[in-house]
Amino acid sequence: MSPAHIIEPDQATMLDIYRRANLIYRADEKFRAMILGGQLQIIYYSPRGQEILSASLMAAINQDDYLVTTYRGMHDQLAKGIPPRDLWAEFSGKATGTCKGKGGPMHITHPETGVMVTTGIVGSGLPIANGLGLASQLEKDGKVTVVCFGDASTNIGAFHESLNMAQIWKLPVIFVCQNNLYGEHTPQAMSTGCKELIDRAPGYGIRGVQVNGNDPFAMYQVAKEAADYARAGNGPTFIEAKTFRFFGHLLGDDSHYIPAEEMAAAKLADPIPAYRKALLERQIPEAELDAIDAELAAIIAEAAQFALDSPYPDADEIRHDVLSQEIAA
Amino acid sequence: MNAETATADAAPAKAPKPKKINFTQAYVMAMDEAMAADPRVILMGEDIADDQGGGVFGATKGLSTKYGTDRVRSTPISEQAIIGAAVGAALVGYRPVAEIMLMNFIAVAMDQVVNHAAKLRFMSGGQTSVPLTIRMATGAGAGFGGQHSDMLEAWFAHVPGLKVVTASNPADAKGLLLACIQDDDPCLFIENTLSYGVSGPAPEPGYIVPLGKAATVQEGTDVSVISYGTGIQRAQAAAKTLEAEGVSVEIIDLRTIAPFDEAAVLASVAKTKRAVVVHEAVKRFGAGAEISSVIHENLFHELKAPVERVGSAYAPVPFSPALEKAFMFSQDQIETAIRKTLEQK
């Protein structure tokens, strides 16, 4: 599935991926604990299981590159560099959040880290990503736009219109399908006629690459190659990155529709412990990983506390940001 | 549509022959000025580059030749992709003008308009904005039938975060479209299919009409007719008939349908104490219902009669000319509505 020849990145990059992935892992763990513990009442789409994919992808692009993602996007947002406390406060609906509490978990925006849109509509990020890519192409600013979406998005019209337009205009856009094999509760085989999603790419004449998204070095390499390809003016790439999610479509979903043996096999291949093991095998000292873990734990604890301590937005805020000038509500 | 009425208020006879332009030229002029002033103004739409004809109505003619096909791009027939690309480019500082050939086709891209263009400023807490203009042609009377003729302004007027604009004469068309392009919010600009060739006095270069400001087309004392776009010419014709009967009609052209100029409407009706709201769109649940309600909420005790509404019939736009005529709002209906408000003294 993944490219035949994987060149492993340098040790600094390996640790960078480790840091990003475990930041997501710890944030998710804390979010679930707070929601299930009654400290936070939000709809939550856990990215547990997809951390390595995002971490490797975002490590392969620059912070000023654009990102468009979807409601299951916390892994992408943290991996892209949004400060955890700002993200946490937004997830909690607080005035100190990235969007003053007006967007919430499904609508995170943070232009400083290139996170331009998070959409709650399946497939709708792809047409917008083309526009960001078009702007970069016209500006000649060398940026790429990464747009992340799930496997189910490949069945909606916006996907098809977008891949076609990106290819005819040679836009610097990387379409990353995070294929966790289920669209809400429906398995891919029930909703998609073609066997592999990557089979869609040739129909649009677009460069397509299939990769095990849970393999950090393969994912990093594929993303880097797509970014280089786009920056060189060659146009878009469609990446199908296979992955898995452990906590259902949204938290509280018991994944009853996933066969037990499939879930067991996925847990056995959990990419988070697997990556730690891979780094230890590459002679990275355990103490170094432990130190990163401790640092991340402190960052997440601080972010969660910051969100808890922050005020809700003033009711007056409803009148602002509807239009450029305020009109009566 | 009647070309005479649009040209009625030409300059005095002894002045040199006034320069005239039609709506098509007005749109070209607005986009040309906007593109010359700001390199971040870009156009996209089906067949809009000159090699593809400069737009099916010719409203972008010459612009790709002047500014290049990077800035004036013909697109595939992919309305979601067109509006999505325009939204994305707008998020990072471009001012895209997307041509959606006919207003009914925007239904294909409603997700991008309603869930994204309209809401991204708010949902991002003001970190981003979408300075996007969407131009769309529409209107009944052209024999285009049910899927090429609807006036859908009320759909968009009901979505917080969108502005909806239309012009009743070429000078306004130029000034309003330029204002939309320069505005920092997503604007839906409605063009009338039958009016592209209709002429009127030409505006000066740089002419711009502020959004959200209505115009008093003619002053009167007995009744206010509030309308926009294709309603204005019929209102003027109706007013002329009634003038012969001694009725003085004031006509307010909203120009911006959303958010509409409540102050101007209320000031006019506070003076005349009677109002008729007129639009080509289907009357039921149309923009006229909102305008009428605002008048009632604010001036109920001053009104001499309930506000009347005129709009088209509750039916899809029919093909047969006989049925299309039955569908379409008319000068007669406006006159009848005005007379009804005058029954109560």
CSV table of C-alpha atoms in Angstrom, one decimal, chain A residues 1-223:
chain,number,residue,atom,x,y,z
A,1,MET,CA,0.0,0.0,0.0
A,2,SER,CA,2.7,2.5,1.0
A,3,PRO,CA,5.6,3.5,-1.2
A,4,ALA,CA,8.1,0.7,-1.7
A,5,HIS,CA,11.1,2.7,-0.6
A,6,ILE,CA,10.8,4.6,2.7
A,7,ILE,CA,13.6,6.9,3.7
A,8,GLU,CA,13.4,7.5,7.4
A,9,PRO,CA,13.6,11.1,8.4
A,10,ASP,CA,16.3,12.4,10.7
A,11,GLN,CA,16.0,12.0,14.5
A,12,ALA,CA,14.8,15.6,15.0
A,13,THR,CA,11.9,15.0,12.7
A,14,MET,CA,11.1,11.6,14.4
A,15,LEU,CA,10.9,13.4,17.7
A,16,ASP,CA,8.9,16.2,16.2
A,17,ILE,CA,6.3,13.7,15.0
A,18,TYR,CA,6.4,12.0,18.4
A,19,ARG,CA,5.7,15.3,20.2
A,20,ARG,CA,2.8,16.2,17.9
A,21,ALA,CA,1.3,12.7,18.1
A,22,ASN,CA,1.4,12.5,21.8
A,23,LEU,CA,0.1,16.0,22.3
A,24,ILE,CA,-3.0,14.9,20.4
A,25,TYR,CA,-3.1,11.6,22.3
A,26,ARG,CA,-2.9,13.3,25.7
A,27,ALA,CA,-5.4,16.0,24.7
A,28,ASP,CA,-7.9,13.3,23.6
A,29,GLU,CA,-7.4,11.4,26.8
A,30,LYS,CA,-8.1,14.5,28.8
A,31,PHE,CA,-11.1,15.6,26.8
A,32,ARG,CA,-12.7,12.2,27.1
A,33,ALA,CA,-12.0,12.1,30.8
A,34,MET,CA,-13.5,15.6,31.3
A,35,ILE,CA,-16.6,14.9,29.2
A,36,LEU,CA,-17.3,11.5,30.8
A,37,GLY,CA,-16.5,13.0,34.2
A,38,GLY,CA,-19.2,15.7,33.6
A,39,GLN,CA,-16.7,18.6,33.6
A,40,LEU,CA,-17.4,19.5,29.9
A,41,GLN,CA,-20.6,19.1,27.9
A,42,ILE,CA,-19.7,19.0,24.2
A,43,ILE,CA,-20.2,16.9,21.2
A,44,TYR,CA,-16.9,15.2,20.7
A,45,TYR,CA,-15.4,13.4,17.7
A,46,SER,CA,-12.4,11.6,19.1
A,47,PRO,CA,-9.4,11.4,16.8
A,48,ARG,CA,-7.9,8.5,18.9
A,49,GLY,CA,-6.1,6.2,16.5
A,50,GLN,CA,-5.5,8.9,13.9
A,51,GLU,CA,-2.7,10.8,15.8
A,52,ILE,CA,0.3,9.5,13.9
A,53,LEU,CA,-1.3,10.3,10.5
A,54,SER,CA,-1.8,14.0,11.4
A,55,ALA,CA,1.5,14.4,13.2
A,56,SER,CA,3.4,13.0,10.3
A,57,LEU,CA,1.4,15.0,7.8
A,58,MET,CA,1.8,18.3,9.6
A,59,ALA,CA,5.5,17.7,10.3
A,60,ALA,CA,6.0,17.5,6.6
A,61,ILE,CA,4.6,20.9,5.8
A,62,ASN,CA,5.2,24.4,7.1
A,63,GLN,CA,3.3,26.3,9.8
A,64,ASP,CA,2.3,29.0,7.3
A,65,ASP,CA,0.9,26.4,4.9
A,66,TYR,CA,-2.9,26.4,4.9
A,67,LEU,CA,-5.0,23.7,6.5
A,68,VAL,CA,-8.7,23.0,6.0
A,69,THR,CA,-10.1,20.3,8.1
A,70,THR,CA,-13.3,18.7,9.3
A,71,TYR,CA,-15.3,18.2,12.5
A,72,ARG,CA,-13.1,15.3,13.5
A,73,GLY,CA,-10.2,17.7,13.4
A,74,MET,CA,-8.6,18.2,16.8
A,75,HIS,CA,-5.7,16.0,15.8
A,76,ASP,CA,-5.1,18.1,12.7
A,77,GLN,CA,-5.5,21.4,14.6
A,78,LEU,CA,-3.0,20.5,17.4
A,79,ALA,CA,-0.6,18.9,15.0
A,80,LYS,CA,-0.7,22.1,12.9
A,81,GLY,CA,0.4,24.1,15.9
A,82,ILE,CA,-2.7,25.8,17.4
A,83,PRO,CA,-1.8,26.5,21.1
A,84,PRO,CA,-3.6,23.9,23.2
A,85,ARG,CA,-5.0,26.4,25.6
A,86,ASP,CA,-6.6,28.5,22.9
A,87,LEU,CA,-8.1,25.3,21.3
A,88,TRP,CA,-9.2,24.0,24.6
A,89,ALA,CA,-11.0,27.2,25.5
A,90,GLU,CA,-12.8,27.2,22.1
A,91,PHE,CA,-13.9,23.6,22.5
A,92,SER,CA,-15.3,24.7,25.9
A,93,GLY,CA,-17.2,27.7,24.4
A,94,LYS,CA,-15.1,30.3,26.3
A,95,ALA,CA,-14.3,33.9,25.4
A,96,THR,CA,-10.6,33.1,25.4
A,97,GLY,CA,-11.0,30.5,22.7
A,98,THR,CA,-9.5,30.8,19.2
A,99,CYS,CA,-12.9,32.1,17.9
A,100,LYS,CA,-14.2,33.8,21.1
A,101,GLY,CA,-16.4,30.7,21.7
A,102,LYS,CA,-18.4,31.4,18.5
A,103,GLY,CA,-17.2,28.5,16.5
A,104,GLY,CA,-16.8,25.6,18.9
A,105,PRO,CA,-15.2,22.2,18.3
A,106,MET,CA,-16.6,21.9,14.7
A,107,HIS,CA,-15.5,25.3,13.6
A,108,ILE,CA,-11.9,26.0,14.7
A,109,THR,CA,-10.1,28.8,12.8
A,110,HIS,CA,-6.6,30.0,13.7
A,111,PRO,CA,-4.9,31.8,10.8
A,112,GLU,CA,-1.6,32.3,12.7
A,113,THR,CA,-1.0,28.6,12.3
A,114,GLY,CA,-2.7,28.4,8.9
A,115,VAL,CA,-5.8,26.7,10.1
A,116,MET,CA,-8.3,28.6,7.9
A,117,VAL,CA,-11.5,26.6,8.1
A,118,THR,CA,-12.9,23.7,10.0
A,119,THR,CA,-16.2,22.6,8.6
A,120,GLY,CA,-19.0,20.6,10.1
A,121,ILE,CA,-20.3,19.7,6.6
A,122,VAL,CA,-18.9,16.5,5.1
A,123,GLY,CA,-16.8,17.2,2.0
A,124,SER,CA,-17.3,21.0,2.1
A,125,GLY,CA,-13.7,21.8,2.9
A,126,LEU,CA,-12.4,20.6,-0.4
A,127,PRO,CA,-13.8,23.4,-2.6
A,128,ILE,CA,-12.5,26.0,-0.2
A,129,ALA,CA,-9.1,24.4,-0.2
A,130,ASN,CA,-9.0,25.0,-3.9
A,131,GLY,CA,-9.6,28.7,-3.3
A,132,LEU,CA,-6.7,28.9,-0.8
A,133,GLY,CA,-4.5,27.1,-3.3
A,134,LEU,CA,-5.7,29.5,-6.1
A,135,ALA,CA,-4.7,32.4,-3.9
A,136,SER,CA,-1.2,30.9,-3.4
A,137,GLN,CA,-0.9,30.2,-7.1
A,138,LEU,CA,-1.7,33.8,-7.9
A,139,GLU,CA,0.4,35.2,-5.1
A,140,LYS,CA,3.3,32.8,-5.9
A,141,ASP,CA,3.8,32.6,-2.2
A,142,GLY,CA,5.0,29.0,-2.3
A,143,LYS,CA,2.4,27.8,0.2
A,144,VAL,CA,0.5,24.6,-0.1
A,145,THR,CA,-3.0,23.9,1.2
A,146,VAL,CA,-3.7,20.6,2.9
A,147,VAL,CA,-7.3,19.6,3.2
A,148,CYS,CA,-8.3,16.7,5.4
A,149,PHE,CA,-11.5,14.8,5.2
A,150,GLY,CA,-12.9,11.3,5.9
A,151,ASP,CA,-13.5,8.4,3.6
A,152,ALA,CA,-17.3,9.2,3.5
A,153,SER,CA,-16.5,12.6,2.0
A,154,THR,CA,-15.4,10.9,-1.2
A,155,ASN,CA,-19.0,10.1,-2.0
A,156,ILE,CA,-20.3,13.7,-2.0
A,157,GLY,CA,-20.4,15.9,-5.0
A,158,ALA,CA,-18.0,18.5,-3.6
A,159,PHE,CA,-15.2,16.0,-3.6
A,160,HIS,CA,-15.6,15.3,-7.3
A,161,GLU,CA,-15.9,18.9,-8.4
A,162,SER,CA,-12.9,19.8,-6.3
A,163,LEU,CA,-10.5,17.2,-7.5
A,164,ASN,CA,-11.4,18.0,-11.1
A,165,MET,CA,-11.0,21.8,-10.6
A,166,ALA,CA,-7.7,21.4,-8.7
A,167,GLN,CA,-6.3,19.2,-11.5
A,168,ILE,CA,-7.3,21.4,-14.4
A,169,TRP,CA,-5.9,24.5,-12.6
A,170,LYS,CA,-2.8,22.6,-11.2
A,171,LEU,CA,-3.5,24.0,-7.8
A,172,PRO,CA,-1.0,23.5,-4.9
A,173,VAL,CA,-3.5,21.5,-2.9
A,174,ILE,CA,-3.0,18.2,-1.1
A,175,PHE,CA,-6.2,16.3,-0.6
A,176,VAL,CA,-5.7,14.0,2.4
A,177,CYS,CA,-8.5,11.4,2.8
A,178,GLN,CA,-8.1,10.0,6.4
A,179,ASN,CA,-9.7,6.7,5.6
A,180,ASN,CA,-10.8,5.3,9.0
A,181,LEU,CA,-12.9,2.8,7.1
A,182,TYR,CA,-16.3,3.9,8.5
A,183,GLY,CA,-18.6,6.8,7.5
A,184,GLU,CA,-20.5,7.4,10.7
A,185,HIS,CA,-21.7,3.8,11.2
A,186,THR,CA,-21.5,2.5,7.7
A,187,PRO,CA,-18.5,0.6,6.4
A,188,GLN,CA,-16.7,1.7,3.3
A,189,ALA,CA,-17.7,-1.3,1.2
A,190,MET,CA,-21.4,-0.5,1.8
A,191,SER,CA,-21.1,3.1,0.7
A,192,THR,CA,-18.5,3.1,-2.0
A,193,GLY,CA,-18.6,1.2,-5.3
A,194,CYS,CA,-14.9,1.2,-6.0
A,195,LYS,CA,-12.8,-1.1,-4.0
A,196,GLU,CA,-10.0,1.3,-3.0
A,197,LEU,CA,-10.6,5.0,-2.7
A,198,ILE,CA,-7.3,5.7,-4.4
A,199,ASP,CA,-9.0,4.2,-7.5
A,200,ARG,CA,-10.9,7.5,-7.8
A,201,ALA,CA,-7.7,9.5,-8.6
A,202,PRO,CA,-7.1,8.4,-12.2
A,203,GLY,CA,-10.6,9.4,-13.1
A,204,TYR,CA,-9.6,13.0,-12.5
A,205,GLY,CA,-6.1,12.7,-13.9
A,206,ILE,CA,-4.9,13.6,-10.5
A,207,ARG,CA,-1.7,12.2,-8.9
A,208,GLY,CA,-2.9,9.7,-6.3
A,209,VAL,CA,-0.9,7.9,-3.5
A,210,GLN,CA,-2.2,5.3,-1.1
A,211,VAL,CA,-0.4,5.0,2.2
A,212,ASN,CA,-0.7,3.5,5.6
A,213,GLY,CA,-1.5,6.6,7.5
A,214,ASN,CA,-0.5,5.0,10.8
A,215,ASP,CA,3.0,4.4,9.5
A,216,PRO,CA,4.7,7.6,10.4
A,217,PHE,CA,7.7,7.5,8.1
A,218,ALA,CA,5.6,6.4,5.1
A,219,MET,CA,3.0,9.1,5.8
A,220,TYR,CA,5.7,11.7,6.3
A,221,GLN,CA,7.4,10.8,3.1
A,222,VAL,CA,4.2,10.8,1.1
A,223,ALA,CA,3.2,14.1,2.5
